[in-house]
PDB file of C-alpha atoms in Angstrom:
ATOM      1  CA  MET A1453      -0.060   0.196   0.543  1.00 48.00           C
ATOM      2  CA  ARG A1454       2.593   1.819   0.616  1.00 50.00           C
ATOM      3  CA  ARG A1455       4.845   0.787  -1.781  1.00 52.00           C
ATOM      4  CA  SER A1456       1.461   2.133  -4.218  1.00 49.00           C
ATOM      5  CA  VAL A1457       1.114   6.319  -2.550  1.00 42.00           C
ATOM      6  CA  VAL A1458       4.722   6.616  -3.473  1.00 42.00           C
ATOM      7  CA  LEU A1459       4.726   5.637  -6.963  1.00 45.00           C
ATOM      8  CA  VAL A1460       1.220   7.627  -7.729  1.00 41.00           C
ATOM      9  CA  LEU A1461       3.482  10.509  -5.761  1.00 43.00           C
ATOM     10  CA  ILE A1462       6.513   9.903  -7.824  1.00 42.00           C
ATOM     11  CA  LEU A1463       4.272  10.360 -11.292  1.00 41.00           C
ATOM     12  CA  LEU A1464       2.266  12.822 -10.427  1.00 43.00           C
ATOM     13  CA  ALA A1465       5.619  14.788 -10.008  1.00 44.00           C
ATOM     14  CA  ALA A1466       6.994  14.079 -13.747  1.00 46.00           C
ATOM     15  CA  GLY A1467       3.572  15.083 -15.336  1.00 47.00           C
ATOM     16  CA  CYS A1468       3.695  18.481 -13.704  1.00 42.00           C
ATOM     17  CA  GLY A1469       7.731  19.165 -14.678  1.00 43.00           C
ATOM     18  CA  ALA A1470       7.165  17.776 -18.389  1.00 41.00           C
ATOM     19  CA  GLN A1471       5.737  20.477 -19.178  1.00 41.00           C
ATOM     20  CA  SER A1472       6.195  24.854 -18.581  1.00 40.00           C
ATOM     21  CA  PRO A1473       3.698  26.662 -18.840  1.00 40.00           C
ATOM     22  CA  SER A1474       2.292  28.896 -21.840  1.00 43.00           C
ATOM     23  CA  ALA A1475       4.279  32.457 -22.197  1.00 39.00           C
ATOM     24  CA  PRO A1476       1.600  34.610 -23.047  1.00 38.00           C
ATOM     25  CA  PRO A1477       0.539  36.001 -26.244  1.00 38.00           C
ATOM     26  CA  PRO A1478       2.186  39.076 -28.224  1.00 37.00           C
ATOM     27  CA  SER A1479       0.471  41.808 -27.191  1.00 33.00           C
ATOM     28  CA  ALA A1480      -1.067  43.825 -30.094  1.00 33.00           C
ATOM     29  CA  SER A1481       1.280  46.713 -29.576  1.00 33.00           C
ATOM     30  CA  GLU A1482       3.528  44.480 -31.684  1.00 29.00           C
ATOM     31  CA  THR A1483       2.376  43.308 -34.589  1.00 30.00           C
ATOM     32  CA  SER A1484      -0.674  45.199 -35.601  1.00 32.00           C
ATOM     33  CA  SER A1485       1.345  48.011 -35.388  1.00 35.00           C
ATOM     34  CA  ARG A1486       4.077  48.003 -37.922  1.00 36.00           C
ATOM     35  CA  PRO A1487       3.031  48.723 -41.348  1.00 38.00           C
ATOM     36  CA  PRO A1488       2.632  45.603 -42.874  1.00 37.00           C
ATOM     37  CA  SER A1489       6.218  46.472 -45.372  1.00 39.00           C
ATOM     38  CA  ALA A1490       7.703  46.111 -41.955  1.00 37.00           C
ATOM     39  CA  LEU A1491       7.738  42.686 -42.045  1.00 36.00           C
ATOM     40  CA  ARG A1492       8.705  41.800 -45.970  1.00 41.00           C
ATOM     41  CA  PRO A1493      11.659  41.883 -46.512  1.00 42.00           C
ATOM     42  CA  PRO A1494      13.416  45.176 -48.499  1.00 41.00           C
ATOM     43  CA  GLY A1495      13.223  45.345 -52.050  1.00 43.00           C
ATOM     44  CA  PRO A1496      15.301  47.291 -54.214  1.00 44.00           C
ATOM     45  CA  LEU A1497      16.764  50.878 -53.478  1.00 39.00           C
ATOM     46  CA  ARG A1498      15.139  53.631 -55.981  1.00 42.00           C
ATOM     47  CA  PRO A1499      16.243  57.030 -56.691  1.00 39.00           C
ATOM     48  CA  THR A1500      15.609  59.800 -54.669  1.00 38.00           C
ATOM     49  CA  ALA A1501      13.584  62.141 -56.932  1.00 38.00           C
ATOM     50  CA  GLN A1502      15.245  65.551 -57.064  1.00 37.00           C
ATOM     51  CA  ARG A1503      13.624  69.571 -56.340  1.00 37.00           C
ATOM     52  CA  ARG A1504      15.334  70.873 -59.568  1.00 36.00           C
ATOM     53  CA  PRO A1505      16.480  74.513 -59.041  1.00 35.00           C
ATOM     54  CA  ALA A1506      13.833  77.398 -59.978  1.00 36.00           C
ATOM     55  CA  ARG A1507      15.352  78.637 -63.439  1.00 35.00           C
ATOM     56  CA  GLU A1508      16.953  81.914 -63.647  1.00 35.00           C
ATOM     57  CA  PRO A1509      14.457  84.968 -65.037  1.00 37.00           C
ATOM     58  CA  THR A1510      15.217  85.980 -68.678  1.00 37.00           C
ATOM     59  CA  PRO A1511      14.709  88.923 -69.913  1.00 42.00           C
ATOM     60  CA  ALA A1512      11.879  88.084 -71.751  1.00 40.00           C
ATOM     61  CA  ALA A1513      10.907  86.733 -68.862  1.00 38.00           C
ATOM     62  CA  GLU A1514      11.236  90.459 -67.536  1.00 48.00           C
ATOM     63  CA  ALA A1515       8.485  92.182 -71.036  1.00 49.00           C
ATOM     64  CA  ARG A1516       5.255  91.114 -69.452  1.00 65.00           C
ATOM     65  CA  PRO A1517       2.286  93.111 -71.535  1.00 76.00           C
ATOM     66  CA  VAL A1518       1.542  96.187 -70.005  1.00 89.00           C
ATOM     67  CA  LYS A1519      -1.687  97.685 -70.681  1.00 93.00           C
ATOM     68  CA  VAL A1520      -0.926 101.873 -70.686  1.00 96.00           C
ATOM     69  CA  PRO A1521      -3.538 104.850 -71.059  1.00 97.00           C
ATOM     70  CA  TYR A1522      -2.941 106.951 -73.224  1.00 97.00           C
ATOM     71  CA  THR A1523      -3.383 109.891 -70.700  1.00 97.00           C
ATOM     72  CA  ALA A1524      -2.111 109.934 -67.562  1.00 98.00           C
ATOM     73  CA  SER A1525      -0.587 112.762 -65.147  1.00 97.00           C
ATOM     74  CA  GLY A1526       0.547 115.041 -67.563  1.00 97.00           C
ATOM     75  CA  ARG A1527       3.463 115.629 -65.069  1.00 98.00           C
ATOM     76  CA  TYR A1528       7.010 114.348 -65.595  1.00 98.00           C
ATOM     77  CA  SER A1529       9.232 113.928 -62.031  1.00 98.00           C
ATOM     78  CA  VAL A1530      12.693 113.583 -61.880  1.00 98.00           C
ATOM     79  CA  VAL A1531      13.794 109.587 -61.100  1.00 98.00           C
ATOM     80  CA  ARG A1532      17.084 110.603 -57.887  1.00 98.00           C
ATOM     81  CA  GLY A1533      20.021 109.252 -57.967  1.00 97.00           C
ATOM     82  CA  ARG A1534      23.236 109.334 -59.950  1.00 97.00           C
ATOM     83  CA  ALA A1535      24.908 106.405 -60.920  1.00 98.00           C
ATOM     84  CA  PRO A1536      28.421 106.570 -63.481  1.00 97.00           C
ATOM     85  CA  ALA A1537      29.174 106.824 -67.283  1.00 97.00           C
ATOM     86  CA  ARG A1538      31.049 103.682 -68.101  1.00 94.00           C
ATOM     87  CA  PRO A1539      34.635 104.516 -68.096  1.00 91.00           C
ATOM     88  CA  GLY A1540      35.718 104.251 -71.991  1.00 84.00           C
ATOM     89  CA  PRO A1541      37.292 107.376 -74.078  1.00 85.00           C
ATOM     90  CA  GLY A1542      34.554 110.185 -75.005  1.00 87.00           C
ATOM     91  CA  GLU A1543      33.604 113.240 -73.272  1.00 93.00           C
ATOM     92  CA  VAL A1544      30.783 112.080 -70.842  1.00 97.00           C
ATOM     93  CA  VAL A1545      27.500 113.105 -71.612  1.00 97.00           C
ATOM     94  CA  ARG A1546      25.430 114.632 -68.980  1.00 98.00           C
ATOM     95  CA  TYR A1547      21.674 113.429 -68.664  1.00 98.00           C
ATOM     96  CA  LEU A1548      18.257 112.615 -65.935  1.00 98.00           C
ATOM     97  CA  VAL A1549      15.406 110.595 -66.243  1.00 98.00           C
ATOM     98  CA  GLU A1550      11.779 111.860 -65.948  1.00 98.00           C
ATOM     99  CA  VAL A1551       9.059 109.773 -66.293  1.00 98.00           C
ATOM    100  CA  GLU A1552       5.295 110.877 -66.032  1.00 98.00           C
ATOM    101  CA  GLY A1553       3.096 110.127 -63.314  1.00 98.00           C
ATOM    102  CA  GLY A1554       0.161 107.487 -63.675  1.00 97.00           C
ATOM    103  CA  LEU A1555       2.022 105.426 -65.434  1.00 98.00           C
ATOM    104  CA  PRO A1556       2.885 100.928 -65.073  1.00 97.00           C
ATOM    105  CA  PHE A1557       6.529 101.180 -64.514  1.00 98.00           C
ATOM    106  CA  ASP A1558       8.617 102.058 -61.355  1.00 98.00           C
ATOM    107  CA  GLY A1559      11.685 104.793 -62.223  1.00 98.00           C
ATOM    108  CA  ASP A1560      14.020 103.114 -60.508  1.00 98.00           C
ATOM    109  CA  ALA A1561      13.865 100.137 -62.416  1.00 98.00           C
ATOM    110  CA  PHE A1562      13.266 102.907 -65.806  1.00 98.00           C
ATOM    111  CA  ALA A1563      16.273 104.663 -64.918  1.00 98.00           C
ATOM    112  CA  ALA A1564      18.363 101.661 -64.359  1.00 98.00           C
ATOM    113  CA  ALA A1565      17.322 100.793 -67.608  1.00 98.00           C
ATOM    114  CA  VAL A1566      17.926 103.626 -69.287  1.00 98.00           C
ATOM    115  CA  HIS A1567      22.307 103.529 -67.920  1.00 98.00           C
ATOM    116  CA  ARG A1568      22.883 100.126 -68.899  1.00 98.00           C
ATOM    117  CA  THR A1569      21.830 101.233 -72.605  1.00 98.00           C
ATOM    118  CA  LEU A1570      23.744 104.372 -72.839  1.00 98.00           C
ATOM    119  CA  ASN A1571      26.803 102.579 -71.815  1.00 97.00           C
ATOM    120  CA  ASP A1572      26.670  99.402 -73.500  1.00 97.00           C
ATOM    121  CA  PRO A1573      30.326  99.740 -75.870  1.00 95.00           C
ATOM    122  CA  ARG A1574      28.382  99.788 -78.720  1.00 96.00           C
ATOM    123  CA  GLY A1575      26.573 102.976 -77.574  1.00 96.00           C
ATOM    124  CA  TRP A1576      27.045 106.630 -77.771  1.00 96.00           C
ATOM    125  CA  ALA A1577      29.184 107.328 -76.030  1.00 94.00           C
ATOM    126  CA  PRO A1578      29.885 107.355 -71.544  1.00 97.00           C
ATOM    127  CA  PHE A1579      26.348 108.928 -70.072  1.00 98.00           C
ATOM    128  CA  GLN A1580      26.333 109.734 -66.497  1.00 98.00           C
ATOM    129  CA  ARG A1581      23.219 110.184 -64.495  1.00 98.00           C
ATOM    130  CA  VAL A1582      21.898 113.110 -62.362  1.00 98.00           C
ATOM    131  CA  ASP A1583      19.555 114.411 -60.621  1.00 97.00           C
ATOM    132  CA  HIS A1584      19.377 117.629 -60.599  1.00 95.00           C
ATOM    133  CA  GLY A1585      21.912 120.002 -62.631  1.00 93.00           C
ATOM    134  CA  PRO A1586      22.708 121.167 -66.511  1.00 96.00           C
ATOM    135  CA  VAL A1587      22.149 118.385 -68.511  1.00 97.00           C
ATOM    136  CA  ARG A1588      22.410 117.278 -72.645  1.00 96.00           C
ATOM    137  CA  VAL A1589      19.446 115.015 -72.337  1.00 97.00           C
ATOM    138  CA  ARG A1590      16.258 114.734 -70.448  1.00 98.00           C
ATOM    139  CA  VAL A1591      15.199 111.247 -70.874  1.00 98.00           C
ATOM    140  CA  ALA A1592      11.322 111.386 -70.593  1.00 98.00           C
ATOM    141  CA  LEU A1593       9.081 108.453 -70.249  1.00 98.00           C
ATOM    142  CA  SER A1594       5.463 109.356 -71.773  1.00 98.00           C
ATOM    143  CA  SER A1595       2.380 108.806 -71.840  1.00 98.00           C
ATOM    144  CA  PRO A1596       0.686 109.127 -75.549  1.00 98.00           C
ATOM    145  CA  ALA A1597      -0.991 111.302 -74.881  1.00 98.00           C
ATOM    146  CA  MET A1598       1.953 113.302 -73.418  1.00 98.00           C
ATOM    147  CA  THR A1599       3.653 112.247 -76.126  1.00 98.00           C
ATOM    148  CA  ASP A1600       1.376 114.135 -78.482  1.00 97.00           C
ATOM    149  CA  ARG A1601       2.308 117.735 -77.074  1.00 97.00           C
ATOM    150  CA  GLN A1602       5.365 118.021 -76.403  1.00 97.00           C
ATOM    151  CA  CYS A1603       6.858 116.521 -79.603  1.00 97.00           C
ATOM    152  CA  LEU A1604       4.820 118.916 -81.748  1.00 96.00           C
ATOM    153  CA  PRO A1605       4.940 120.056 -84.273  1.00 95.00           C
ATOM    154  CA  LEU A1606       5.876 116.869 -84.986  1.00 95.00           C
ATOM    155  CA  ARG A1607       2.259 114.247 -85.496  1.00 94.00           C
ATOM    156  CA  THR A1608       3.162 110.930 -83.153  1.00 96.00           C
ATOM    157  CA  GLY A1609      -0.473 110.310 -83.221  1.00 95.00           C
ATOM    158  CA  GLY A1610      -0.416 108.303 -79.498  1.00 96.00           C
ATOM    159  CA  ASP A1611       2.356 105.580 -81.402  1.00 95.00           C
ATOM    160  CA  LEU A1612       6.253 107.399 -81.795  1.00 97.00           C
ATOM    161  CA  SER A1613       8.470 109.035 -79.805  1.00 98.00           C
ATOM    162  CA  CYS A1614      10.723 111.583 -80.484  1.00 97.00           C
ATOM    163  CA  TRP A1615      13.450 114.196 -79.615  1.00 97.00           C
ATOM    164  CA  ASN A1616      12.325 117.654 -79.085  1.00 95.00           C
ATOM    165  CA  GLY A1617      15.006 120.611 -77.820  1.00 91.00           C
ATOM    166  CA  THR A1618      16.870 118.256 -74.759  1.00 91.00           C
ATOM    167  CA  ARG A1619      13.625 115.355 -73.976  1.00 97.00           C
ATOM    168  CA  SER A1620      13.555 112.216 -75.953  1.00 98.00           C
ATOM    169  CA  ILE A1621      10.660 111.585 -75.402  1.00 98.00           C
ATOM    170  CA  ILE A1622       9.786 108.220 -74.757  1.00 98.00           C
ATOM    171  CA  ASN A1623       6.201 106.757 -75.986  1.00 98.00           C
ATOM    172  CA  ALA A1624       4.923 104.280 -73.053  1.00 98.00           C
ATOM    173  CA  ARG A1625       2.945 102.580 -75.098  1.00 97.00           C
ATOM    174  CA  ARG A1626       6.301 101.801 -77.332  1.00 97.00           C
ATOM    175  CA  TRP A1627       8.407 100.899 -74.187  1.00 98.00           C
ATOM    176  CA  ALA A1628       4.981  98.138 -73.095  1.00 97.00           C
ATOM    177  CA  ALA A1629       5.389  96.090 -76.893  1.00 96.00           C
ATOM    178  CA  GLY A1630       7.342  97.374 -79.257  1.00 96.00           C
ATOM    179  CA  VAL A1631       7.310  97.164 -82.897  1.00 96.00           C
ATOM    180  CA  PRO A1632       6.354  93.717 -85.057  1.00 97.00           C
ATOM    181  CA  GLN A1633       9.191  93.498 -86.970  1.00 96.00           C
ATOM    182  CA  TYR A1634      11.244  93.203 -83.694  1.00 97.00           C
ATOM    183  CA  GLU A1635      10.214  90.078 -84.182  1.00 95.00           C
ATOM    184  CA  GLY A1636       9.136  90.101 -80.191  1.00 94.00           C
ATOM    185  CA  ASP A1637      12.454  91.046 -78.624  1.00 97.00           C
ATOM    186  CA  LEU A1638      10.910  93.816 -77.013  1.00 97.00           C
ATOM    187  CA  ALA A1639      14.574  93.986 -74.893  1.00 97.00           C
ATOM    188  CA  ALA A1640      16.491  94.910 -78.177  1.00 98.00           C
ATOM    189  CA  TYR A1641      13.548  97.722 -78.967  1.00 98.00           C
ATOM    190  CA  ARG A1642      14.232  99.308 -76.037  1.00 98.00           C
ATOM    191  CA  ASP A1643      17.655  99.387 -76.478  1.00 98.00           C
ATOM    192  CA  TYR A1644      16.984 100.510 -80.053  1.00 98.00           C
ATOM    193  CA  VAL A1645      14.180 103.805 -78.929  1.00 98.00           C
ATOM    194  CA  ILE A1646      16.673 104.648 -76.332  1.00 98.00           C
ATOM    195  CA  SER A1647      20.141 104.819 -79.224  1.00 98.00           C
ATOM    196  CA  HIS A1648      17.558 106.395 -81.321  1.00 98.00           C
ATOM    197  CA  GLU A1649      15.898 109.319 -79.688  1.00 98.00           C
ATOM    198  CA  VAL A1650      19.354 110.282 -77.825  1.00 98.00           C
ATOM    199  CA  GLY A1651      21.036 110.350 -80.871  1.00 97.00           C
ATOM    200  CA  HIS A1652      19.076 113.070 -81.552  1.00 97.00           C
ATOM    201  CA  SER A1653      20.489 115.001 -78.911  1.00 94.00           C
ATOM    202  CA  LEU A1654      23.952 114.364 -79.835  1.00 95.00           C
ATOM    203  CA  GLY A1655      23.116 115.745 -83.202  1.00 95.00           C
ATOM    204  CA  HIS A1656      22.457 112.327 -85.297  1.00 97.00           C
ATOM    205  CA  GLY A1657      19.589 112.701 -88.118  1.00 96.00           C
ATOM    206  CA  HIS A1658      17.858 110.213 -89.977  1.00 97.00           C
ATOM    207  CA  THR A1659      18.621 108.026 -92.113  1.00 96.00           C
ATOM    208  CA  GLY A1660      18.383 105.178 -94.535  1.00 95.00           C
ATOM    209  CA  CYS A1661      18.253 100.667 -95.215  1.00 96.00           C
ATOM    210  CA  PRO A1662      21.785 100.687 -96.689  1.00 96.00           C
ATOM    211  CA  GLY A1663      21.142  97.557 -98.497  1.00 95.00           C
ATOM    212  CA  PRO A1664      18.121  94.040 -98.206  1.00 95.00           C
ATOM    213  CA  GLY A1665      20.206  92.160 -94.913  1.00 95.00           C
ATOM    214  CA  ARG A1666      22.084  94.215 -93.190  1.00 97.00           C
ATOM    215  CA  PRO A1667      22.009  95.740 -90.115  1.00 97.00           C
ATOM    216  CA  ALA A1668      19.547  98.657 -90.457  1.00 98.00           C
ATOM    217  CA  PRO A1669      21.409 101.685 -88.979  1.00 98.00           C
ATOM    218  CA  VAL A1670      20.343 103.420 -85.407  1.00 98.00           C
ATOM    219  CA  MET A1671      19.583 106.477 -86.915  1.00 98.00           C
ATOM    220  CA  ALA A1672      16.466 104.446 -88.816  1.00 98.00           C
ATOM    221  CA  GLN A1673      13.245 105.253 -88.119  1.00 97.00           C
ATOM    222  CA  GLN A1674      12.948 101.557 -87.448  1.00 97.00           C
ATOM    223  CA  SER A1675       9.433 102.011 -85.313  1.00 97.00           C
ATOM    224  CA  LYS A1676       7.557 102.647 -88.994  1.00 96.00           C
ATOM    225  CA  SER A1677       9.895 100.222 -90.958  1.00 95.00           C
ATOM    226  CA  LEU A1678      12.931  98.269 -91.501  1.00 97.00           C
ATOM    227  CA  GLY A1679      13.201  99.093 -95.372  1.00 94.00           C
ATOM    228  CA  GLY A1680      14.236  95.139 -96.029  1.00 96.00           C
ATOM    229  CA  CYS A1681      17.694  95.544 -92.893  1.00 97.00           C
ATOM    230  CA  ARG A1682      17.723  93.864 -89.895  1.00 97.00           C
ATOM    231  CA  PRO A1683      16.405  94.723 -86.957  1.00 98.00           C
ATOM    232  CA  ASN A1684      19.898  96.426 -85.072  1.00 98.00           C
ATOM    233  CA  PRO A1685      19.411  99.177 -81.281  1.00 98.00           C
ATOM    234  CA  TRP A1686      23.359 100.060 -81.554  1.00 98.00           C
ATOM    235  CA  PRO A1687      24.717 102.298 -82.814  1.00 97.00           C
ATOM    236  CA  TYR A1688      28.308 100.237 -82.912  1.00 96.00           C
ATOM    237  CA  PRO A1689      26.936  97.551 -82.853  1.00 95.00           C
ATOM    238  CA  SER A1690      30.665  95.843 -84.598  1.00 93.00           C
ATOM    239  CA  ARG A1691      31.987  96.507 -81.094  1.00 90.00           C
ATOM    240  CA  PRO A1692      32.716  94.010 -78.485  1.00 86.00           C
ATOM    241  CA  LYS A1693      29.602  93.192 -76.706  1.00 77.00           C
ATOM    242  CA  ASP A1694      29.298  94.026 -72.566  1.00 57.00           C
ATOM    243  CA  ARG A1695      29.647  90.335 -70.663  1.00 47.00           C
ATOM    244  CA  ARG A1696      27.619  91.804 -68.106  1.00 46.00           C
ATOM    245  CA  PRO A1697      25.443  89.640 -66.639  1.00 40.00           C
ATOM    246  CA  GLY A1698      21.590  89.968 -68.323  1.00 39.00           C
ATOM    247  CA  ARG A1699      23.345  91.958 -71.231  1.00 39.00           C
ATOM    248  CA  ASP A1700      24.793  89.451 -73.847  1.00 34.00           C
ATOM    249  CA  ARG A1701      22.448  89.423 -75.686  1.00 33.00           C
TER     250      ARG A1701
END
């Protein structure tokens, strides 16, 4: 009897130690919080898309369509500031810039454009911009109505620019849109109209096209017609171009 009890106790003890308690199931945070991709072997690496740098503005981007009123304030204001003449041979010409009030153009930007044109090596001479004192020429951005009045007795018809007295009068309509014969190159046309009207202030008269396909002289009336010539905005186009940024056209 005693042996039977001992045998039963031994068998019971052996059965209890043969199997350990089962481990608790994984918590939800160890499974469902993982994205499915984390459970798969990684695939082949793909190149990361590179963000392209923003394109620099081009001269064409600067010339957006502008609506110019036929009549503005009828009064000029001198654009304040000074700018030195480019170094080089020739007598320095003092000039100032005026803008009629009420036009959709920034006076400082217009003055800077005029100064770049006048001091390009292909231009007439070194020009120094001032805002007071004696000057040889005034470059005046004007509405079509103001241009018509300032250009009398010449008839500009609200379209053309002119020179009269000491003032080179730039029609804002032309400054905004150019002319068809320049085929959309507004920057070149602006160089032309400044060079042409200031050329009158230096004593240069009109001339014609020297022959079909040749560059038009800057004193040809290119705003009306090229006469068979090619557009040319410079008095001395064969001189080396200005290599400053934004001026190599």
